[in-house]
Amino acid sequence: DTEVTQTPKHLVMGMTNKKSLKCEQHMGHRAMYWYKQKAKKPPELMFVYSYEKLSINESVPSRFSPECPNSSLLNLHLHALQPEDSALYLCASSQDLRQRVRWNEQFFGPGTRLTVL
Amino acid sequence: AQKITQTQPGMFVQEKEAVTLDCTYDTSDPSYGLFWYKQPSSGEMIFLIYQGSYDQQNATEGRYSLNFQKARKSANLVISASQLGDSAMYFCAMREYNQAGTALIFGKGTTLSVSS
């Protein structure tokens, strides 16, 4: 199974709502990532988890709260978002963040298109 | 400082023609990897090809090949025999292995349009 799944595919929420994005992989990968991508722009890294521990937080506002309950799951909890947070949110995984492995490609999920009204 | 540069915002090509998408990079780490991803309008990032900094030969994967010129710090993607389904955004990305704990660094992308 070489797949990263993300739910939901689309999400529309108001600024006062609380919602969560989910990501799952069963490739035995120990590094998982959240990216935010605006239209026609490259993905911007938000968070990285390595062995279920938060490894990188790219100064993301606290209205985004990541969670890694186990090695296969990654959540992104959303609360009090702003319209400018509307974007495609991509989850990715790779073998191991720490090792200087030669081949450590990231596998991406299909993304969640988030619209904040 | 920008580490990955893709200078072509958009490229247009006819079916069955070859096309080259440019990518230059900047790093002082002797050990690094270069990746190309394709992103159709559906949004999913699809891995295409990988080149390691110590690889002696240029990487190839089916219709995709990477023209790796280490001294010039360029890693151009060549798509042979373009197909309509190749229309998408293409991102060049790099990972520096000395920076363990970092993720991919992406370029700004090139939009490829293939016409019949």
PDB file of N, CA and C in Angstrom, chain A residues 7-91:
ATOM      1  N   THR A   7      -8.738  12.998   4.532  1.00  0.00           N
ATOM      2  CA  THR A   7     -10.166  13.307   4.608  1.00  0.00           C
ATOM      3  C   THR A   7     -10.360  14.570   5.426  1.00  0.00           C
ATOM      4  N   PRO A   8     -11.375  15.360   5.085  1.00  0.00           N
ATOM      5  CA  PRO A   8     -12.216  15.243   3.888  1.00  0.00           C
ATOM      6  C   PRO A   8     -11.495  15.772   2.651  1.00  0.00           C
ATOM      7  N   LYS A   9     -12.071  15.609   1.496  1.00  0.00           N
ATOM      8  CA  LYS A   9     -11.493  16.165   0.268  1.00  0.00           C
ATOM      9  C   LYS A   9     -11.761  17.652   0.171  1.00  0.00           C
ATOM     10  N   HIS A  10     -12.937  18.048   0.603  1.00  0.00           N
ATOM     11  CA  HIS A  10     -13.318  19.456   0.601  1.00  0.00           C
ATOM     12  C   HIS A  10     -13.897  19.792   1.970  1.00  0.00           C
ATOM     13  N   LEU A  11     -13.648  21.018   2.418  1.00  0.00           N
ATOM     14  CA  LEU A  11     -14.192  21.464   3.699  1.00  0.00           C
ATOM     15  C   LEU A  11     -14.478  22.954   3.616  1.00  0.00           C
ATOM     16  N   VAL A  12     -15.706  23.294   3.969  1.00  0.00           N
ATOM     17  CA  VAL A  12     -16.089  24.707   4.066  1.00  0.00           C
ATOM     18  C   VAL A  12     -16.431  24.961   5.525  1.00  0.00           C
ATOM     19  N   MET A  13     -15.840  25.978   6.101  1.00  0.00           N
ATOM     20  CA  MET A  13     -16.092  26.261   7.507  1.00  0.00           C
ATOM     21  C   MET A  13     -16.153  27.750   7.778  1.00  0.00           C
ATOM     22  N   GLY A  14     -16.888  28.105   8.810  1.00  0.00           N
ATOM     23  CA  GLY A  14     -16.949  29.491   9.230  1.00  0.00           C
ATOM     24  C   GLY A  14     -15.804  29.806  10.172  1.00  0.00           C
ATOM     25  N   MET A  15     -15.623  31.049  10.424  1.00  0.00           N
ATOM     26  CA  MET A  15     -14.474  31.484  11.233  1.00  0.00           C
ATOM     27  C   MET A  15     -14.591  31.052  12.690  1.00  0.00           C
ATOM     28  N   THR A  16     -15.787  30.694  13.124  1.00  0.00           N
ATOM     29  CA  THR A  16     -15.936  30.290  14.524  1.00  0.00           C
ATOM     30  C   THR A  16     -15.958  28.775  14.700  1.00  0.00           C
ATOM     31  N   ASN A  17     -15.908  28.058  13.584  1.00  0.00           N
ATOM     32  CA  ASN A  17     -15.997  26.595  13.665  1.00  0.00           C
ATOM     33  C   ASN A  17     -14.712  25.966  14.169  1.00  0.00           C
ATOM     34  N   LYS A  18     -14.862  24.717  14.632  1.00  0.00           N
ATOM     35  CA  LYS A  18     -13.712  23.852  14.912  1.00  0.00           C
ATOM     36  C   LYS A  18     -13.847  22.625  14.031  1.00  0.00           C
ATOM     37  N   LYS A  19     -12.794  22.338  13.292  1.00  0.00           N
ATOM     38  CA  LYS A  19     -12.802  21.164  12.424  1.00  0.00           C
ATOM     39  C   LYS A  19     -11.422  20.508  12.477  1.00  0.00           C
ATOM     40  N   SER A  20     -11.364  19.296  11.913  1.00  0.00           N
ATOM     41  CA  SER A  20     -10.078  18.591  11.858  1.00  0.00           C
ATOM     42  C   SER A  20      -9.860  17.984  10.483  1.00  0.00           C
ATOM     43  N   LEU A  21      -8.625  18.032  10.042  1.00  0.00           N
ATOM     44  CA  LEU A  21      -8.199  17.329   8.835  1.00  0.00           C
ATOM     45  C   LEU A  21      -7.465  16.070   9.254  1.00  0.00           C
ATOM     46  N   LYS A  22      -7.688  14.994   8.492  1.00  0.00           N
ATOM     47  CA  LYS A  22      -7.057  13.729   8.849  1.00  0.00           C
ATOM     48  C   LYS A  22      -6.189  13.220   7.714  1.00  0.00           C
ATOM     49  N   CYS A  23      -5.130  12.543   8.097  1.00  0.00           N
ATOM     50  CA  CYS A  23      -4.181  11.981   7.141  1.00  0.00           C
ATOM     51  C   CYS A  23      -3.758  10.610   7.656  1.00  0.00           C
ATOM     52  N   GLU A  24      -3.646   9.649   6.731  1.00  0.00           N
ATOM     53  CA  GLU A  24      -3.282   8.295   7.145  1.00  0.00           C
ATOM     54  C   GLU A  24      -2.359   7.654   6.110  1.00  0.00           C
ATOM     55  N   GLN A  25      -1.377   6.930   6.600  1.00  0.00           N
ATOM     56  CA  GLN A  25      -0.495   6.156   5.703  1.00  0.00           C
ATOM     57  C   GLN A  25      -0.157   4.837   6.373  1.00  0.00           C
ATOM     58  N   HIS A  26       0.009   3.797   5.543  1.00  0.00           N
ATOM     59  CA  HIS A  26       0.333   2.463   6.054  1.00  0.00           C
ATOM     60  C   HIS A  26       1.572   1.923   5.363  1.00  0.00           C
ATOM     61  N   MET A  27       2.540   2.826   5.137  1.00  0.00           N
ATOM     62  CA  MET A  27       3.779   2.412   4.481  1.00  0.00           C
ATOM     63  C   MET A  27       4.903   2.229   5.497  1.00  0.00           C
ATOM     64  N   GLY A  28       4.567   2.369   6.773  1.00  0.00           N
ATOM     65  CA  GLY A  28       5.601   2.238   7.799  1.00  0.00           C
ATOM     66  C   GLY A  28       6.510   3.448   7.883  1.00  0.00           C
ATOM     67  N   HIS A  29       6.084   4.545   7.276  1.00  0.00           N
ATOM     68  CA  HIS A  29       6.898   5.764   7.322  1.00  0.00           C
ATOM     69  C   HIS A  29       6.869   6.377   8.711  1.00  0.00           C
ATOM     70  N   ARG A  30       7.998   6.978   9.114  1.00  0.00           N
ATOM     71  CA  ARG A  30       8.083   7.537  10.441  1.00  0.00           C
ATOM     72  C   ARG A  30       8.163   9.063  10.434  1.00  0.00           C
ATOM     73  N   ALA A  31       8.101   9.654   9.267  1.00  0.00           N
ATOM     74  CA  ALA A  31       8.048  11.120   9.157  1.00  0.00           C
ATOM     75  C   ALA A  31       6.776  11.503   8.423  1.00  0.00           C
ATOM     76  N   MET A  32       6.057  12.472   8.997  1.00  0.00           N
ATOM     77  CA  MET A  32       4.819  12.938   8.366  1.00  0.00           C
ATOM     78  C   MET A  32       4.798  14.454   8.390  1.00  0.00           C
ATOM     79  N   TYR A  33       4.182  15.029   7.368  1.00  0.00           N
ATOM     80  CA  TYR A  33       4.278  16.464   7.110  1.00  0.00           C
ATOM     81  C   TYR A  33       2.903  17.067   6.825  1.00  0.00           C
ATOM     82  N   TRP A  34       2.725  18.308   7.225  1.00  0.00           N
ATOM     83  CA  TRP A  34       1.598  19.122   6.754  1.00  0.00           C
ATOM     84  C   TRP A  34       2.158  20.289   5.948  1.00  0.00           C
ATOM     85  N   TYR A  35       1.567  20.499   4.765  1.00  0.00           N
ATOM     86  CA  TYR A  35       1.890  21.646   3.924  1.00  0.00           C
ATOM     87  C   TYR A  35       0.610  22.431   3.648  1.00  0.00           C
ATOM     88  N   LYS A  36       0.777  23.726   3.451  1.00  0.00           N
ATOM     89  CA  LYS A  36      -0.310  24.586   2.993  1.00  0.00           C
ATOM     90  C   LYS A  36       0.062  25.078   1.600  1.00  0.00           C
ATOM     91  N   GLN A  37      -0.888  25.033   0.685  1.00  0.00           N
ATOM     92  CA  GLN A  37      -0.579  25.468  -0.676  1.00  0.00           C
ATOM     93  C   GLN A  37      -1.679  26.379  -1.208  1.00  0.00           C
ATOM     94  N   LYS A  38      -1.280  27.587  -1.552  1.00  0.00           N
ATOM     95  CA  LYS A  38      -2.183  28.523  -2.220  1.00  0.00           C
ATOM     96  C   LYS A  38      -2.110  28.270  -3.727  1.00  0.00           C
ATOM     97  N   ALA A  39      -3.142  28.727  -4.441  1.00  0.00           N
ATOM     98  CA  ALA A  39      -3.224  28.477  -5.880  1.00  0.00           C
ATOM     99  C   ALA A  39      -1.994  29.011  -6.616  1.00  0.00           C
ATOM    100  N   LYS A  40      -1.455  28.186  -7.499  1.00  0.00           N
ATOM    101  CA  LYS A  40      -0.316  28.541  -8.355  1.00  0.00           C
ATOM    102  C   LYS A  40       0.960  28.831  -7.570  1.00  0.00           C
ATOM    103  N   LYS A  41       1.026  28.381  -6.336  1.00  0.00           N
ATOM    104  CA  LYS A  41       2.220  28.578  -5.511  1.00  0.00           C
ATOM    105  C   LYS A  41       2.761  27.229  -5.073  1.00  0.00           C
ATOM    106  N   PRO A  42       4.031  27.169  -4.667  1.00  0.00           N
ATOM    107  CA  PRO A  42       4.551  25.893  -4.153  1.00  0.00           C
ATOM    108  C   PRO A  42       4.004  25.604  -2.765  1.00  0.00           C
ATOM    109  N   PRO A  43       4.048  24.353  -2.356  1.00  0.00           N
ATOM    110  CA  PRO A  43       3.636  24.022  -0.982  1.00  0.00           C
ATOM    111  C   PRO A  43       4.540  24.713   0.036  1.00  0.00           C
ATOM    112  N   GLU A  44       3.926  25.160   1.117  1.00  0.00           N
ATOM    113  CA  GLU A  44       4.684  25.756   2.216  1.00  0.00           C
ATOM    114  C   GLU A  44       4.622  24.801   3.403  1.00  0.00           C
ATOM    115  N   LEU A  45       5.771  24.454   3.917  1.00  0.00           N
ATOM    116  CA  LEU A  45       5.821  23.538   5.040  1.00  0.00           C
ATOM    117  C   LEU A  45       5.216  24.190   6.284  1.00  0.00           C
ATOM    118  N   MET A  46       4.368  23.408   6.988  1.00  0.00           N
ATOM    119  CA  MET A  46       3.783  23.892   8.252  1.00  0.00           C
ATOM    120  C   MET A  46       4.399  23.139   9.432  1.00  0.00           C
ATOM    121  N   PHE A  47       4.250  21.821   9.407  1.00  0.00           N
ATOM    122  CA  PHE A  47       4.699  20.995  10.531  1.00  0.00           C
ATOM    123  C   PHE A  47       5.350  19.721  10.001  1.00  0.00           C
ATOM    124  N   VAL A  48       6.275  19.201  10.815  1.00  0.00           N
ATOM    125  CA  VAL A  48       6.866  17.899  10.540  1.00  0.00           C
ATOM    126  C   VAL A  48       6.854  17.096  11.830  1.00  0.00           C
ATOM    127  N   TYR A  49       6.431  15.849  11.722  1.00  0.00           N
ATOM    128  CA  TYR A  49       6.503  14.911  12.829  1.00  0.00           C
ATOM    129  C   TYR A  49       7.506  13.827  12.477  1.00  0.00           C
ATOM    130  N   SER A  50       8.353  13.523  13.435  1.00  0.00           N
ATOM    131  CA  SER A  50       9.309  12.443  13.268  1.00  0.00           C
ATOM    132  C   SER A  50       9.151  11.495  14.451  1.00  0.00           C
ATOM    133  N   TYR A  51       8.840  10.263  14.169  1.00  0.00           N
ATOM    134  CA  TYR A  51       8.587   9.281  15.228  1.00  0.00           C
ATOM    135  C   TYR A  51       7.558   9.819  16.229  1.00  0.00           C
ATOM    136  N   GLU A  52       6.478  10.318  15.697  1.00  0.00           N
ATOM    137  CA  GLU A  52       5.320  10.808  16.448  1.00  0.00           C
ATOM    138  C   GLU A  52       5.622  12.016  17.318  1.00  0.00           C
ATOM    139  N   LYS A  53       6.767  12.616  17.135  1.00  0.00           N
ATOM    140  CA  LYS A  53       7.083  13.825  17.904  1.00  0.00           C
ATOM    141  C   LYS A  53       7.210  15.015  16.944  1.00  0.00           C
ATOM    142  N   LEU A  54       6.702  16.149  17.370  1.00  0.00           N
ATOM    143  CA  LEU A  54       6.790  17.340  16.539  1.00  0.00           C
ATOM    144  C   LEU A  54       8.245  17.740  16.379  1.00  0.00           C
ATOM    145  N   SER A  55       8.694  17.750  15.143  1.00  0.00           N
ATOM    146  CA  SER A  55      10.096  18.031  14.840  1.00  0.00           C
ATOM    147  C   SER A  55      10.293  19.454  14.333  1.00  0.00           C
ATOM    148  N   ILE A  56       9.365  19.908  13.522  1.00  0.00           N
ATOM    149  CA  ILE A  56       9.463  21.240  12.947  1.00  0.00           C
ATOM    150  C   ILE A  56       8.091  21.910  13.007  1.00  0.00           C
ATOM    151  N   ASN A  57       8.091  23.150  13.479  1.00  0.00           N
ATOM    152  CA  ASN A  57       6.898  23.996  13.433  1.00  0.00           C
ATOM    153  C   ASN A  57       7.349  25.297  12.781  1.00  0.00           C
ATOM    154  N   GLU A  58       6.892  25.526  11.572  1.00  0.00           N
ATOM    155  CA  GLU A  58       7.369  26.687  10.813  1.00  0.00           C
ATOM    156  C   GLU A  58       6.606  27.954  11.191  1.00  0.00           C
ATOM    157  N   SER A  59       6.611  28.260  12.495  1.00  0.00           N
ATOM    158  CA  SER A  59       5.975  29.500  12.980  1.00  0.00           C
ATOM    159  C   SER A  59       4.532  29.620  12.507  1.00  0.00           C
ATOM    160  N   VAL A  60       3.819  28.520  12.643  1.00  0.00           N
ATOM    161  CA  VAL A  60       2.417  28.497  12.212  1.00  0.00           C
ATOM    162  C   VAL A  60       1.536  29.060  13.326  1.00  0.00           C
ATOM    163  N   PRO A  61       0.527  29.876  12.988  1.00  0.00           N
ATOM    164  CA  PRO A  61      -0.357  30.431  14.029  1.00  0.00           C
ATOM    165  C   PRO A  61      -1.015  29.327  14.843  1.00  0.00           C
ATOM    166  N   SER A  62      -1.322  29.647  16.093  1.00  0.00           N
ATOM    167  CA  SER A  62      -1.844  28.633  17.015  1.00  0.00           C
ATOM    168  C   SER A  62      -3.253  28.174  16.660  1.00  0.00           C
ATOM    169  N   ARG A  63      -3.902  28.840  15.737  1.00  0.00           N
ATOM    170  CA  ARG A  63      -5.231  28.373  15.308  1.00  0.00           C
ATOM    171  C   ARG A  63      -5.114  27.049  14.516  1.00  0.00           C
ATOM    172  N   PHE A  64      -3.893  26.673  14.151  1.00  0.00           N
ATOM    173  CA  PHE A  64      -3.614  25.358  13.566  1.00  0.00           C
ATOM    174  C   PHE A  64      -2.911  24.530  14.634  1.00  0.00           C
ATOM    175  N   SER A  65      -3.472  23.370  14.926  1.00  0.00           N
ATOM    176  CA  SER A  65      -2.896  22.535  15.976  1.00  0.00           C
ATOM    177  C   SER A  65      -2.712  21.119  15.457  1.00  0.00           C
ATOM    178  N   PRO A  66      -1.461  20.681  15.258  1.00  0.00           N
ATOM    179  CA  PRO A  66      -1.249  19.334  14.738  1.00  0.00           C
ATOM    180  C   PRO A  66      -1.271  18.300  15.855  1.00  0.00           C
ATOM    181  N   GLU A  67      -1.534  17.071  15.443  1.00  0.00           N
ATOM    182  CA  GLU A  67      -1.534  15.959  16.398  1.00  0.00           C
ATOM    183  C   GLU A  67      -1.139  14.694  15.655  1.00  0.00           C
ATOM    184  N   CYS A  68      -0.290  13.892  16.306  1.00  0.00           N
ATOM    185  CA  CYS A  68       0.114  12.624  15.689  1.00  0.00           C
ATOM    186  C   CYS A  68      -0.199  11.512  16.695  1.00  0.00           C
ATOM    187  N   PRO A  69      -1.406  10.951  16.659  1.00  0.00           N
ATOM    188  CA  PRO A  69      -1.807   9.970  17.668  1.00  0.00           C
ATOM    189  C   PRO A  69      -1.010   8.656  17.591  1.00  0.00           C
ATOM    190  N   ASN A  70      -0.585   8.279  16.390  1.00  0.00           N
ATOM    191  CA  ASN A  70       0.264   7.096  16.230  1.00  0.00           C
ATOM    192  C   ASN A  70       1.045   7.223  14.937  1.00  0.00           C
ATOM    193  N   SER A  71       1.828   6.226  14.633  1.00  0.00           N
ATOM    194  CA  SER A  71       2.755   6.359  13.503  1.00  0.00           C
ATOM    195  C   SER A  71       2.052   6.404  12.153  1.00  0.00           C
ATOM    196  N   SER A  72       0.773   6.052  12.112  1.00  0.00           N
ATOM    197  CA  SER A  72       0.062   6.023  10.831  1.00  0.00           C
ATOM    198  C   SER A  72      -0.855   7.223  10.622  1.00  0.00           C
ATOM    199  N   LEU A  73      -1.117   7.948  11.677  1.00  0.00           N
ATOM    200  CA  LEU A  73      -2.128   8.993  11.613  1.00  0.00           C
ATOM    201  C   LEU A  73      -1.552  10.366  11.919  1.00  0.00           C
ATOM    202  N   LEU A  74      -2.066  11.343  11.199  1.00  0.00           N
ATOM    203  CA  LEU A  74      -1.691  12.734  11.448  1.00  0.00           C
ATOM    204  C   LEU A  74      -2.949  13.578  11.309  1.00  0.00           C
ATOM    205  N   ASN A  75      -3.206  14.375  12.316  1.00  0.00           N
ATOM    206  CA  ASN A  75      -4.375  15.259  12.290  1.00  0.00           C
ATOM    207  C   ASN A  75      -3.937  16.714  12.283  1.00  0.00           C
ATOM    208  N   LEU A  76      -4.807  17.554  11.752  1.00  0.00           N
ATOM    209  CA  LEU A  76      -4.596  18.997  11.855  1.00  0.00           C
ATOM    210  C   LEU A  76      -5.908  19.612  12.342  1.00  0.00           C
ATOM    211  N   HIS A  77      -5.895  20.095  13.584  1.00  0.00           N
ATOM    212  CA  HIS A  77      -7.082  20.676  14.196  1.00  0.00           C
ATOM    213  C   HIS A  77      -7.139  22.164  13.873  1.00  0.00           C
ATOM    214  N   LEU A  78      -8.325  22.598  13.463  1.00  0.00           N
ATOM    215  CA  LEU A  78      -8.508  23.973  13.003  1.00  0.00           C
ATOM    216  C   LEU A  78      -9.506  24.689  13.892  1.00  0.00           C
ATOM    217  N   HIS A  79      -9.169  25.887  14.302  1.00  0.00           N
ATOM    218  CA  HIS A  79     -10.071  26.640  15.171  1.00  0.00           C
ATOM    219  C   HIS A  79      -9.885  28.130  14.936  1.00  0.00           C
ATOM    220  N   ALA A  80     -11.016  28.824  14.760  1.00  0.00           N
ATOM    221  CA  ALA A  80     -10.993  30.282  14.582  1.00  0.00           C
ATOM    222  C   ALA A  80     -10.121  30.692  13.400  1.00  0.00           C
ATOM    223  N   LEU A  81     -10.325  30.030  12.281  1.00  0.00           N
ATOM    224  CA  LEU A  81      -9.521  30.343  11.103  1.00  0.00           C
ATOM    225  C   LEU A  81      -9.990  31.639  10.450  1.00  0.00           C
ATOM    226  N   GLN A  82      -9.136  32.177   9.602  1.00  0.00           N
ATOM    227  CA  GLN A  82      -9.399  33.399   8.860  1.00  0.00           C
ATOM    228  C   GLN A  82      -9.605  33.064   7.385  1.00  0.00           C
ATOM    229  N   PRO A  83     -10.294  33.917   6.647  1.00  0.00           N
ATOM    230  CA  PRO A  83     -10.489  33.634   5.210  1.00  0.00           C
ATOM    231  C   PRO A  83      -9.177  33.417   4.465  1.00  0.00           C
ATOM    232  N   GLU A  84      -8.108  34.082   4.888  1.00  0.00           N
ATOM    233  CA  GLU A  84      -6.820  33.896   4.192  1.00  0.00           C
ATOM    234  C   GLU A  84      -6.209  32.522   4.436  1.00  0.00           C
ATOM    235  N   ASP A  85      -6.801  31.756   5.343  1.00  0.00           N
ATOM    236  CA  ASP A  85      -6.340  30.382   5.562  1.00  0.00           C
ATOM    237  C   ASP A  85      -6.912  29.419   4.526  1.00  0.00           C
ATOM    238  N   SER A  86      -7.806  29.901   3.687  1.00  0.00           N
ATOM    239  CA  SER A  86      -8.350  29.058   2.620  1.00  0.00           C
ATOM    240  C   SER A  86      -7.211  28.639   1.698  1.00  0.00           C
ATOM    241  N   ALA A  87      -7.098  27.328   1.474  1.00  0.00           N
ATOM    242  CA  ALA A  87      -5.975  26.797   0.696  1.00  0.00           C
ATOM    243  C   ALA A  87      -6.159  25.296   0.527  1.00  0.00           C
ATOM    244  N   LEU A  88      -5.225  24.700  -0.193  1.00  0.00           N
ATOM    245  CA  LEU A  88      -5.134  23.241  -0.268  1.00  0.00           C
ATOM    246  C   LEU A  88      -4.158  22.794   0.811  1.00  0.00           C
ATOM    247  N   TYR A  89      -4.585  21.873   1.654  1.00  0.00           N
ATOM    248  CA  TYR A  89      -3.712  21.367   2.717  1.00  0.00           C
ATOM    249  C   TYR A  89      -3.282  19.951   2.339  1.00  0.00           C
ATOM    250  N   LEU A  90      -1.980  19.818   2.200  1.00  0.00           N
ATOM    251  CA  LEU A  90      -1.398  18.555   1.767  1.00  0.00           C
ATOM    252  C   LEU A  90      -0.698  17.870   2.923  1.00  0.00           C
ATOM    253  N   CYS A  91      -0.926  16.573   3.006  1.00  0.00           N
ATOM    254  CA  CYS A  91      -0.201  15.741   3.954  1.00  0.00           C
ATOM    255  C   CYS A  91       0.802  14.903   3.164  1.00  0.00           C
TER     256      CYS A  91
END
